[in-house]
Amino acid sequence: MASFIRQFTSSAVLPVASSTSSSFVDIPIPSFIISNSKSATWLYTTVAIVGALLLLEQSVYRSKKKHLPGDSWTIPIIGKFADSMKPTMEGYMKQWNSGALSAISVFNIFIVMASSNEYSRKILNSPAHAEPCLVHSAKQILMPDNWVFLNGKSHVEYRKVLNTLFTRKALSIYIGIQDAIARKHFVQWLADAQKDPSPQSIMMTARHLNMITSLRVFCGNHIPEHGAIEISEKYWDITQALELVNFPLAVPGTKVYRAIQARKVAIKWLELAASKAKTSVANGCEPECMLDEWVKELEAPGYKGRKDFSDREMAMVVFSFLFASQDAMSSGLIYGFQHLADNPDILAKIREEQYRVRAGDVDKPITLEMLDQMPYLKAFVKESMRVKPPVTMVPYRTTKAFPISNDYTVPANSMVIPSFYNSLHDPSVFPEHDKLIPDRWLDPNSSANTNPRNYLVFGSGPHKCVGIEYATMNIGLVLATASVLMDWEHHITPESEQVQIIATLFPKDGCLMKFTPRPRP
């Protein structure tokens, strides 16, 4: 405004006031005032339109929110975007504690958060009203025709086929691969620790162990060593892009763009593996991995399901399994190491059970029959994942208006997110809910065992994790074998108990460990 005044006074000379008003009539009006008047009209119009849109945005948000807890007004356009970029457990807990249902908005996406067991289970078990959408970028990365996004009858039929990949017969093939790879990696961990005995983060080493294990379990030797390494190195880009909130456009330099490029590399190798598995089984070879078992099952005399799975479809299934094994399973394994290091009495009980079942032979590979004799190990894995669940929530999208309670209906095309954390930390079901107590699972009459509805580590309903047995078996096997081959010490930092939320939960400091060889019994 000051510059406008200066400009005006330098462009026109004001006459000295006189007693006649006509003396002002002949004052020339500068042309820039007329043009500025037109600009002002456009400015006021634009401001009015933007103001109306922002007011409409607030009105729509409040109309959808109704009486639910949550901010009375949403930040224009971006909403809770800033909070979602760097989510914290403290922030989530504050939201969950505000009510069994609460509302937020991010980039005009209306979101209802469910914190109670009742509402979370209702979302998970209502495929007619809601379907999993994971995160905004999920379909771009995992591909929209991936089986994980199916719903209804097509999803049920797909799961029938995939369930055959996790039978006890199939798991008996996988467990030998898992044991051999775990031992190979422990040798490398100990060699690295000898070179540098300082505490090291196991964030990436545990992830690499899980990736190589899963690739060999799923694809056997149908992927060459350099292909497995390439997938393992690039998969971190996929994990980072599957955070709850990311920049949505896949333009160069963004996480989503890098993830799509990594997916292309992985799918290329996985399609090759599927093709080789079909050839191997056709040549009469016995199954040595999941893809082999899948192809063999399709040819079984009693099989009546769909048989025409393309290499690409099989590759997409394995790709989705890799996502679960890289994130949920890695989170469970890393916290397993941390919990055992921080609870030496529990670690001692696991070792006692291991020596007893193995009859002192720590070189003997674990079998399914041996795992059946390790109830304390299984109880620990279950409890460790309860205390620090890898997945705290799974976003769903309402396909139509969802009457989730007697007094509230989630609007169609909204995001609705069931929480697992509160169910797993319900003090009425899990006394001393923040403490690690594996024994609570050994008593069949305990409140933990008599309330299975609260154990939502792997979800519930038609989209419940299909690989529960595989995931828990792998975490248990790795920790069991590590316990008899190595000692480890947790270097505790102020961030050890703080949570880093990527796609799943991890210790914020990366879990710093020192590994040393353990004397043979």
CSV table of C-alpha atoms in Angstrom, one decimal, residues 32 53 87 133 184 189 198 203 234 245 262 277 280 320 333 353 356 362 368 419 427 448 456 478 489-491:
chain,number,residue,atom,x,y,z
A,32,PHE,CA,-3.0,2.8,-14.0
A,53,LEU,CA,-14.4,-23.4,-1.6
A,87,PRO,CA,3.5,-40.5,12.5
A,133,CYS,CA,-7.0,-50.2,0.4
A,184,LYS,CA,24.4,-69.3,7.0
A,189,TRP,CA,26.8,-62.0,11.5
A,198,SER,CA,30.9,-52.4,18.5
A,203,MET,CA,17.5,-53.3,11.1
A,234,LYS,CA,15.7,-52.5,-4.1
A,245,VAL,CA,1.0,-41.1,3.8
A,262,ALA,CA,11.9,-51.6,-7.8
A,277,ALA,CA,8.7,-73.8,-11.7
A,280,SER,CA,10.5,-78.1,-13.4
A,320,SER,CA,2.6,-59.5,-2.1
A,333,LEU,CA,12.0,-60.7,14.3
A,353,GLU,CA,13.7,-75.9,25.9
A,356,ARG,CA,16.1,-80.5,25.6
A,362,VAL,CA,22.7,-77.7,18.1
A,368,LEU,CA,8.0,-79.4,12.3
A,419,SER,CA,-6.7,-50.3,15.1
A,427,PRO,CA,-5.9,-54.6,30.4
A,448,ALA,CA,-5.6,-64.2,26.8
A,456,LEU,CA,-5.5,-59.1,16.0
A,478,VAL,CA,15.4,-67.9,13.7
A,489,GLU,CA,23.8,-58.0,24.0
A,490,HIS,CA,21.4,-55.1,23.4
A,491,HIS,CA,23.0,-51.7,23.5
